mmCIF file of C-alpha atoms in Angstrom:
data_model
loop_
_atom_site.group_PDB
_atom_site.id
_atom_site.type_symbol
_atom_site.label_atom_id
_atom_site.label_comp_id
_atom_site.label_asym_id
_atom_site.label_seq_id
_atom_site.Cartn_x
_atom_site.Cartn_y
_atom_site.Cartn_z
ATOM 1 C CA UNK A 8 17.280 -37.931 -93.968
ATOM 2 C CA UNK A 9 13.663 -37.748 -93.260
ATOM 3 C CA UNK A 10 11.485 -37.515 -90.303
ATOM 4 C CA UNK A 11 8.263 -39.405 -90.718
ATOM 5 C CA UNK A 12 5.234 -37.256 -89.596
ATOM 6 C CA UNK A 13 3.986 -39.383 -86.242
ATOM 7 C CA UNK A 14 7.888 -39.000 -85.022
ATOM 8 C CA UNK A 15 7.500 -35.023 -85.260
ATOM 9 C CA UNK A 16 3.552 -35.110 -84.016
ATOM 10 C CA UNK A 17 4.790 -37.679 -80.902
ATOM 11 C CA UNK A 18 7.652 -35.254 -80.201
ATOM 12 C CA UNK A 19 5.232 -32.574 -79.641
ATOM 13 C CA UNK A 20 2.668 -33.848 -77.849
ATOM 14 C CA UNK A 21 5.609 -34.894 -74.895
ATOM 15 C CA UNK A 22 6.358 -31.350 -75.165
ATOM 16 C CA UNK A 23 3.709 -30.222 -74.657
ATOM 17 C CA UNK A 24 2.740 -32.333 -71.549
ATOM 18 C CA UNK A 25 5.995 -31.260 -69.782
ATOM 19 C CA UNK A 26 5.296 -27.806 -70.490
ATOM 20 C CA UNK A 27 1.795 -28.325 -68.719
ATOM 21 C CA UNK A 28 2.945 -30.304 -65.892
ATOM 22 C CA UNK A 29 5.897 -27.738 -65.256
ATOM 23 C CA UNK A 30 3.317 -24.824 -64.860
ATOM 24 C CA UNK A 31 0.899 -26.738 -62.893
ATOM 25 C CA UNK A 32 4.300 -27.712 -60.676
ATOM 26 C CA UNK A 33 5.414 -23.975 -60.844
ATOM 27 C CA UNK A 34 1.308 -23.108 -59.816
ATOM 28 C CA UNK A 35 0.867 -25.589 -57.088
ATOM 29 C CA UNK A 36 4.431 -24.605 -55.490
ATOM 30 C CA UNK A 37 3.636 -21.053 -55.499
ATOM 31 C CA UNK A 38 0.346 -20.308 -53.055
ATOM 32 C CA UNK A 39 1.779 -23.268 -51.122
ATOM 33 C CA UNK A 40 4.680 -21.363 -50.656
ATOM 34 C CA UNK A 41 3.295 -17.505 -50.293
ATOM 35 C CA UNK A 42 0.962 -18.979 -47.159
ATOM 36 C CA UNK A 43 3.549 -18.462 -44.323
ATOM 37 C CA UNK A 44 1.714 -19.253 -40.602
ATOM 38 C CA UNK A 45 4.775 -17.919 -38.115
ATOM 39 C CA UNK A 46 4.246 -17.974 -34.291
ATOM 40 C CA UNK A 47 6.261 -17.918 -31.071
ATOM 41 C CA UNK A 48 5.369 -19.165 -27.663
ATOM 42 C CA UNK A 49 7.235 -17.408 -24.565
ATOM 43 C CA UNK A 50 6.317 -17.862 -20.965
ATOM 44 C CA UNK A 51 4.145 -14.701 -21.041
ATOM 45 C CA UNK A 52 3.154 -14.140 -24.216
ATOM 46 C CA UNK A 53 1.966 -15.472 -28.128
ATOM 47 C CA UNK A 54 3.284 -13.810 -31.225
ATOM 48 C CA UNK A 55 1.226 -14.580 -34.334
ATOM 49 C CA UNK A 56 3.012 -13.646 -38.112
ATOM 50 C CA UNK A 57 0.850 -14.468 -40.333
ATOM 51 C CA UNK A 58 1.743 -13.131 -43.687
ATOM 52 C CA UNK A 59 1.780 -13.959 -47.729
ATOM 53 C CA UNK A 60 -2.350 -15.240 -47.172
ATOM 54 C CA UNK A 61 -5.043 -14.877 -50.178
ATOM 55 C CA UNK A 62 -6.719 -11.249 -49.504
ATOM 56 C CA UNK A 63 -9.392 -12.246 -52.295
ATOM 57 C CA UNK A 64 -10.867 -15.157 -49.410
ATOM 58 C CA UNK A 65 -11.936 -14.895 -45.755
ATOM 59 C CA UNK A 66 -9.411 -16.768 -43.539
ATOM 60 C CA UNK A 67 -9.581 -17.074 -39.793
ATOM 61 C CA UNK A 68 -6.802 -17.788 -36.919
ATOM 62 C CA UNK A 69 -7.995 -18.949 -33.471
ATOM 63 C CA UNK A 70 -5.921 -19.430 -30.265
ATOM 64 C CA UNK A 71 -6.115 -21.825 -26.945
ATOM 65 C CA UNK A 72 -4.863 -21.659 -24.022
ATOM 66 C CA UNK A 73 -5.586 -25.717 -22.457
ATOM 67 C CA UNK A 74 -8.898 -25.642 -24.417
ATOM 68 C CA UNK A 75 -9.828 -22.164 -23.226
ATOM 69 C CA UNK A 76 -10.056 -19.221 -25.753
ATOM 70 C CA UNK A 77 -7.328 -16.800 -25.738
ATOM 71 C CA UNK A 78 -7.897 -15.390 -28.749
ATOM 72 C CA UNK A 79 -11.199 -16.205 -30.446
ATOM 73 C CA UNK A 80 -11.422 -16.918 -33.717
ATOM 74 C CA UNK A 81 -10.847 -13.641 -35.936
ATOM 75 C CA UNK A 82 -10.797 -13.078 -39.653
ATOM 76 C CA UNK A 83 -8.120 -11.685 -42.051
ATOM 77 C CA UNK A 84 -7.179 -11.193 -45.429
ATOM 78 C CA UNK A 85 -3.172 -10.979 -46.726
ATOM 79 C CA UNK A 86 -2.195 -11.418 -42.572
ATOM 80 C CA UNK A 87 -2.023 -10.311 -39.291
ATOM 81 C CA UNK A 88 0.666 -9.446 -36.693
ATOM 82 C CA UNK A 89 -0.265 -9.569 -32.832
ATOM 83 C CA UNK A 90 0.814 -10.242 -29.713
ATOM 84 C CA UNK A 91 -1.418 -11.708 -27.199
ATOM 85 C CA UNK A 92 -0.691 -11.836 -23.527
ATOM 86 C CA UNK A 93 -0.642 -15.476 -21.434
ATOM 87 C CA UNK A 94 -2.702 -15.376 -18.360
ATOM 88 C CA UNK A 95 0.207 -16.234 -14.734
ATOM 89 C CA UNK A 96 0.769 -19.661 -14.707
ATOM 90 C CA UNK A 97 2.895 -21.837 -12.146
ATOM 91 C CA UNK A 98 2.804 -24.955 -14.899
ATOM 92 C CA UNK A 99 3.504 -25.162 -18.766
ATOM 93 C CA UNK A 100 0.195 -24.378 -20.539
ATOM 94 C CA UNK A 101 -0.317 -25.693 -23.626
ATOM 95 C CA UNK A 102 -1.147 -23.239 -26.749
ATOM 96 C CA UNK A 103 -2.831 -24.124 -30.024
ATOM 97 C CA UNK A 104 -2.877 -22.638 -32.777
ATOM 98 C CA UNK A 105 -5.663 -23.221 -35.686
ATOM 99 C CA UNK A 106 -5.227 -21.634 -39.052
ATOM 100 C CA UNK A 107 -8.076 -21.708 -41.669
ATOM 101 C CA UNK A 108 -6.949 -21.069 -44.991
ATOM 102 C CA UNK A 109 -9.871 -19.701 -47.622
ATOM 103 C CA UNK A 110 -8.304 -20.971 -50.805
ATOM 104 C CA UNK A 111 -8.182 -24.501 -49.669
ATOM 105 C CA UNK A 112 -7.474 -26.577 -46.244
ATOM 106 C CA UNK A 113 -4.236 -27.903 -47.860
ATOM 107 C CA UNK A 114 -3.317 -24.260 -46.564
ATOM 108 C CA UNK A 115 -4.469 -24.827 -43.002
ATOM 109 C CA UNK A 116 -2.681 -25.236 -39.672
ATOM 110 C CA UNK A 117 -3.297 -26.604 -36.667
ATOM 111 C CA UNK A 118 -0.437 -26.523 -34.360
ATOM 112 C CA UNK A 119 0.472 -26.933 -30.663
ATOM 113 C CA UNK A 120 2.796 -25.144 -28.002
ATOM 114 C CA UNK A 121 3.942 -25.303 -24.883
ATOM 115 C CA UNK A 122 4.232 -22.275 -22.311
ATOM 116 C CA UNK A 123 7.220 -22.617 -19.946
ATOM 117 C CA UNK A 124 6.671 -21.764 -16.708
ATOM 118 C CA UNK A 125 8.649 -18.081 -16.185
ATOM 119 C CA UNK A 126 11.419 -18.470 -13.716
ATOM 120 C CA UNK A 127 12.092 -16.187 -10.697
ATOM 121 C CA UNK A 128 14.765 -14.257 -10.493
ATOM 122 C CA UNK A 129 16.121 -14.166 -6.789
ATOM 123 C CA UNK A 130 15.624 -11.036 -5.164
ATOM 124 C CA UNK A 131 18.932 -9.654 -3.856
ATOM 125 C CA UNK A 132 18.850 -9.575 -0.239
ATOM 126 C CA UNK A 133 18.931 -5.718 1.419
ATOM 127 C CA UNK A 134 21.958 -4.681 3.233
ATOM 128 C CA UNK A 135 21.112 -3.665 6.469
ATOM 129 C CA UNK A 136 21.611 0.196 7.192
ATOM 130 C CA UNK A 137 23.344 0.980 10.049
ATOM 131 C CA UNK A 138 21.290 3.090 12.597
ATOM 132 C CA UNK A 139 23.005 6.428 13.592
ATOM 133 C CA UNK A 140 22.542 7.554 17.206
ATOM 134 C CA UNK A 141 20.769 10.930 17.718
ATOM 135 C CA UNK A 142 23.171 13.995 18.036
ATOM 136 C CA UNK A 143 20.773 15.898 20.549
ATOM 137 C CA UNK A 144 19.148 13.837 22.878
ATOM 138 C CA UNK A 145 15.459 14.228 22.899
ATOM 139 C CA UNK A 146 14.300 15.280 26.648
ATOM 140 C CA UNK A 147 10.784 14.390 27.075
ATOM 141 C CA UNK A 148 8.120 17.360 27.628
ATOM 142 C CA UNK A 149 7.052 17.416 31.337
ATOM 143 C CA UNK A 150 3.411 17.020 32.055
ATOM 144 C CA UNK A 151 1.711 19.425 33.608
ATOM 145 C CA UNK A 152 0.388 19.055 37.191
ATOM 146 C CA UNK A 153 -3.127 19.400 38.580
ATOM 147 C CA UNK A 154 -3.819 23.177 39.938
ATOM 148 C CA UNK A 155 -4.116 22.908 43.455
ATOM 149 C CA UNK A 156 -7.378 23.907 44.427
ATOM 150 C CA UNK A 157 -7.478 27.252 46.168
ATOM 151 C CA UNK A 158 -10.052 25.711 49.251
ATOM 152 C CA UNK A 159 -9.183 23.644 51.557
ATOM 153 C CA UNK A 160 -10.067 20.309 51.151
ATOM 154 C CA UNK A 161 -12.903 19.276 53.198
ATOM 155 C CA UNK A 162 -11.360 16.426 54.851
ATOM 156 C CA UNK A 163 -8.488 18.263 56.500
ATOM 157 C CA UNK A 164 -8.704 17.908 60.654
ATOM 158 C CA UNK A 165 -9.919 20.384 62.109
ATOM 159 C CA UNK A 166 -8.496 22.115 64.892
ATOM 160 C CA UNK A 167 -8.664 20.686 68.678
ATOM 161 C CA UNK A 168 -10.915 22.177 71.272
ATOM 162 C CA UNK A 169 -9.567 21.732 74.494
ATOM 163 C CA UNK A 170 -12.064 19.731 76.942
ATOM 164 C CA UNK A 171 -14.077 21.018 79.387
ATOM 165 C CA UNK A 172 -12.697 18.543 82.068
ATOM 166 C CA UNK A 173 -8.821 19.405 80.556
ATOM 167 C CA UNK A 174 -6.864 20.114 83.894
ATOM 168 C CA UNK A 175 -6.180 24.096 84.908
ATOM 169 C CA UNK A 176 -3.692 25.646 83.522
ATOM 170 C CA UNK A 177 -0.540 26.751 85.318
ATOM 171 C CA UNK A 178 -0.850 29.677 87.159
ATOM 172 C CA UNK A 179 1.594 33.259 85.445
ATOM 173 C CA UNK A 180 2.773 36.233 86.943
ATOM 174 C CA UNK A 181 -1.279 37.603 87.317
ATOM 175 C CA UNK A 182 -3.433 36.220 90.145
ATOM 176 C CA UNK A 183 -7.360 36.935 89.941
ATOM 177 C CA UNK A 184 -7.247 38.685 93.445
ATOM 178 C CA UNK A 185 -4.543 41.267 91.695
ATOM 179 C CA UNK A 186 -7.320 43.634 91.177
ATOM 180 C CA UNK A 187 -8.860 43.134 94.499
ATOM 181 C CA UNK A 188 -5.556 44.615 96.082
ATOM 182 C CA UNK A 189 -5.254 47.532 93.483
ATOM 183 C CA UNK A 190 -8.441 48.866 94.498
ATOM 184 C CA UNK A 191 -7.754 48.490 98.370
ATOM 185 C CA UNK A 192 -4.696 50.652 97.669
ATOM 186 C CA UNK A 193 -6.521 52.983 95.638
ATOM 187 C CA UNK A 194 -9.331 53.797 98.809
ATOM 188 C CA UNK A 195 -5.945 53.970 101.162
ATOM 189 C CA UNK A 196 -4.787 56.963 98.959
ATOM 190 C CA UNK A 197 -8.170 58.423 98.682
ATOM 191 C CA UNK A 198 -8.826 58.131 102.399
ATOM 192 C CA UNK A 199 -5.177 59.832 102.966
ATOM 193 C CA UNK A 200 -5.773 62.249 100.990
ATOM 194 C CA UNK A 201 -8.936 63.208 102.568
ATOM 195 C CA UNK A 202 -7.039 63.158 105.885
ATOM 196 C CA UNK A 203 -4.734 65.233 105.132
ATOM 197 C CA UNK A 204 -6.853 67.862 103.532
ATOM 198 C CA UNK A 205 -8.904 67.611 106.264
ATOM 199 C CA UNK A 206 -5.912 68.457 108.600
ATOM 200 C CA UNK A 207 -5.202 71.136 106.185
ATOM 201 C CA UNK A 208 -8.473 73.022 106.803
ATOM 202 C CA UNK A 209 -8.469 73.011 110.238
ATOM 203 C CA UNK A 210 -5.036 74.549 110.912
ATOM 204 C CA UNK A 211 -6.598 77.268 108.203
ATOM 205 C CA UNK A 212 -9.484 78.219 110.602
ATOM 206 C CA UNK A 213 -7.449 77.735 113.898
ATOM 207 C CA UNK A 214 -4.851 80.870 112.003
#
């Protein structure tokens, strides 16, 4: 049995066109797959993995934090691995994520986040200590006096004169005519003693 020409030339032209549009399938699946755009969110930080990229185009990454720059935008080539801190927050903040592909915007992202809030732990509450007494008791140091000053002070009293018109004191054992009499008796010796010497010298010339 015989094939007629067209049958055989038909047959290879289908052939043909499946073998093209299996490579084309096999060349469009492949950079779509190789561009691999991997982040995390946490409530303190962003974690960019950025891997399997074109290192033959420029391609840049930028990151917001509610519209605000976190990280601005920055160029790479095959990928890039960092970690980028978040700011303190006491509400979720929303991050975005914008990946521009060189090769073609069919390799872009542009991607949103949200940033928990980061949750307190509790504090464990301290056990109060229990306050030993002192073993030796402290005695307090005594303070010093003032040095008395070695003059009398000038407002002490000073001693009492006795008035002129104070009565007379009482009269002791002495009198002021005791020396009156002392001398009378002193002239009655002296005149005795004359007499009698006197006497004395006569009877001496009389002999």
């Amino acid at each position: 049995m015989t094939i007629p020409r067209r049958s055989w030339r038909a047959a290879g032209t289908l052939a043909a066109a499946a073998v093209v549009g299996l490579t084309g399938a096999v060349l469009t699946a492949g950079p779509a797959a190789a561009h691999t755009p991997t982040w995390d969110v946490t409530c303190t930080e962003v974690s960019l993995h950025l891997t399997a990229y074109n290192d033959d185009v420029t391609n840049q990454v930028t990151v917001t934090v509610d519209g605000k720059d976190l990280l601005p935008t920055e160029t790479f080539g095959k990928g890039l691995d960092k970690t980028i801190a978040l700011p303190e927050h006491d509400k979720a903040l929303t991050v975005r994520l914008v990946v521009k592909a060189g090769d073609g915007d069919q390799y872009s992202r542009d991607e949103s986040k949200q940033a928990p809030v980061c949750e307190e732990t509790e504090k464990p509450t301290p056990t109060p200590s229990e306050t030993k007494p002192s073993e030796t008791p402290t005695t307090a140091t005594p303070t010093p006096t003032a040095t008395p000053s070695e003059t009398a002070s000038s407002s002490a009293p000073a001693a009492a004169t006795p008035s002129p018109s104070s009565p007379d004191l009482a009269e002791t054992g002495s009198s002021s005519a005791t020396p009156i009499i002392g001398g009378a008796a002193v002239a009655v010796l002296l005149a005795g003693g004359g007499i009698m010497w006197s006497v004395r010298k006569r009877r001496t010339a009389q002999h």
